[in-house]
Amino acid sequence: MAARFDVIVAGAGMVGAACACLFARQGARVALVEARYINGGEKNENENSDARVSAINLAAENMFRALGVWEEVAPRASAYRAMKVWDFNSAAKISFRAADLGRDCLGHIVENRDIVAALLARLRRHEGAAIIDNARVNAIEHLPDGGLRLDLPGMRAETRLLVGADGANSRVRELAGIQTARAGSDSDGEDAIVAALSTERGHRDTAWQCFCEGGPAALLPLANGDCSLVWSRPRAHADELMRLSPEEFCAQLRPLFGEHFGEISDCRGRRRFALRRHHAEHYITDALALVGDAAHSIHPLAGLGANLGFLDAAALVESSGARGIGKRSALRRYQRRRRGDNAVALMMMEALNELFGSRRAAVKAARSAGMNMTDALAPLKNFLAKTAAGVRGDVPQICRRPAAV
Ligand SMILES: Cc1cc2nc3c(=O)[nH]c(=O)nc-3n(C[C@H](O)[C@H](O)[C@H](O)COP(=O)(O)OP(=O)(O)OC[C@H]3O[C@@H](n4cnc5c(N)ncnc54)[C@H](O)[C@@H]3O)c2cc1C
């Protein structure tokens, strides 16, 4: 006999775990299926997940508050109240201040594993919710009633809806026969190097980003006063940088950030991630929907990837309502709400990356003028800030609630 669920979510990353919590909150019987071990408690969750951080925007914060997980995440989160962005090769710069937008902060830097741990703890408190770990979704079978059957280790499970939240290399997407279009001119040749660093002058509750040829470098504020580096580099340069000693690596950052930070030292946890950029041609098929990186993966330069995924999850749950789970009309509504918005975000990030990565003189002049003009134009800056905060456009209700800050 097969276990029956309303929804099975494949993938317990940040987006899949959030999606499972959102469906469970709506009263659906949910199973979250994850390839890694995650049922061994906090120790396993911490060992499994990397120590990456994400900039979490206002829309996501609102969703976490409504889910009742923000209280757990907030004590280790670092609020940033300003963002400074500049071009290494010119005097062009742009800055955003929370105060100018009438807000206390622009967002929070949170460790990914803290978000996942808080969401899994929340899900475990929902009666009827199942977390099935060490289990890969590897095959799906269509049932006559329109649902799907999955063979999982030790059990067969049937569902009205399968959500593919299994990341950029999504197996669910592949099983559904959904193709992806590559976004970006050379999305196979770029890595992001991440590390924690100490700095002489501290971060001053500000997210810093320097655009330089080959890719941007960001220093994000951590709650302990240190910074988290995200540095996008062409793969060959990333190879060189990864071979350097911690001291030599910090020396490479001084030309970019030294003016603002003074000495940069104590580089820890240096790791690299291949940057993949793609967009799924459809987000849905019969009884199946893709969310998060399974549907789209975007350059990390604006810290949008997970935030877009949270909006996907919230829009899917809202579009489904209590009665429409797995129904074609609800799935179409979800796709209409999210695919266009995500396509715009992907295009904007690719355009920015190419504009700021270019060595051509005409492009350099254009970006310098564009950045300074944007800095002077309050309405355009507000538009950009709202896009980054996730509060522009067709925002799901759960992401709109005003955060009590
Ligand atoms: C360097 C860097 C910095 C970033 N910074 C930010 C930022 O500041 N802000 C932001 O919003 N975004 C940021 N992003 C993007 C963000 O990390 C991703 O968008 C986000 O993690 C995607 O989450 P996800 O849950 O969709 O996928 P994933 O995190 O990839 O999770 C997928 C899960 O599915 C599981 N899985 C895989 N296959 C299967 C299967 N067959 N069956 C079951 N489970 C499976 C995996 O084990 C994994 O747990 C950054 C990305 C990078 C690389």
PDB file of C-alpha atoms in Angstrom, residues 53-55 78 80 83 109 195 197 203 206-209 218-223 225-230 257 261 300 303:
ATOM      1  CA  VAL A  53      25.151  33.031   3.905  1.00  0.00           C
ATOM      2  CA  SER A  54      22.359  34.707   1.975  1.00  0.00           C
ATOM      3  CA  ALA A  55      21.021  38.222   1.911  1.00  0.00           C
ATOM      4  CA  SER A  78      22.870  40.544  10.706  1.00  0.00           C
ATOM      5  CA  TYR A  80      22.236  45.710   6.902  1.00  0.00           C
ATOM      6  CA  MET A  83      24.359  49.176   0.529  1.00  0.00           C
ATOM      7  CA  ILE A 109      22.463  38.300   6.180  1.00  0.00           C
ATOM      8  CA  ALA A 195      35.022  33.084   2.623  1.00  0.00           C
ATOM      9  CA  LEU A 197      37.129  37.636   6.675  1.00  0.00           C
ATOM     10  CA  HIS A 203      31.322  46.486   8.135  1.00  0.00           C
ATOM     11  CA  THR A 206      26.558  47.912   5.297  1.00  0.00           C
ATOM     12  CA  ALA A 207      26.668  45.523   2.326  1.00  0.00           C
ATOM     13  CA  TRP A 208      29.595  46.500   0.061  1.00  0.00           C
ATOM     14  CA  GLN A 209      29.946  45.536  -3.587  1.00  0.00           C
ATOM     15  CA  ALA A 218      30.837  41.678  -2.268  1.00  0.00           C
ATOM     16  CA  LEU A 219      31.563  41.938   1.447  1.00  0.00           C
ATOM     17  CA  LEU A 220      28.438  41.234   3.476  1.00  0.00           C
ATOM     18  CA  PRO A 221      28.087  42.045   7.181  1.00  0.00           C
ATOM     19  CA  LEU A 222      28.067  39.133   9.634  1.00  0.00           C
ATOM     20  CA  ALA A 223      26.549  39.273  13.106  1.00  0.00           C
ATOM     21  CA  GLY A 225      31.382  41.928  13.087  1.00  0.00           C
ATOM     22  CA  ASP A 226      33.274  40.006  10.384  1.00  0.00           C
ATOM     23  CA  CYS A 227      32.376  39.982   6.692  1.00  0.00           C
ATOM     24  CA  SER A 228      31.353  37.279   4.275  1.00  0.00           C
ATOM     25  CA  LEU A 229      33.007  37.516   0.861  1.00  0.00           C
ATOM     26  CA  VAL A 230      31.318  36.516  -2.415  1.00  0.00           C
ATOM     27  CA  PHE A 257      38.216  47.077  -0.467  1.00  0.00           C
ATOM     28  CA  PHE A 261      38.016  48.511   5.314  1.00  0.00           C
ATOM     29  CA  PRO A 300      24.514  35.949  -7.134  1.00  0.00           C
ATOM     30  CA  GLY A 303      21.610  38.234  -3.751  1.00  0.00           C
TER      31      GLY A 303
END
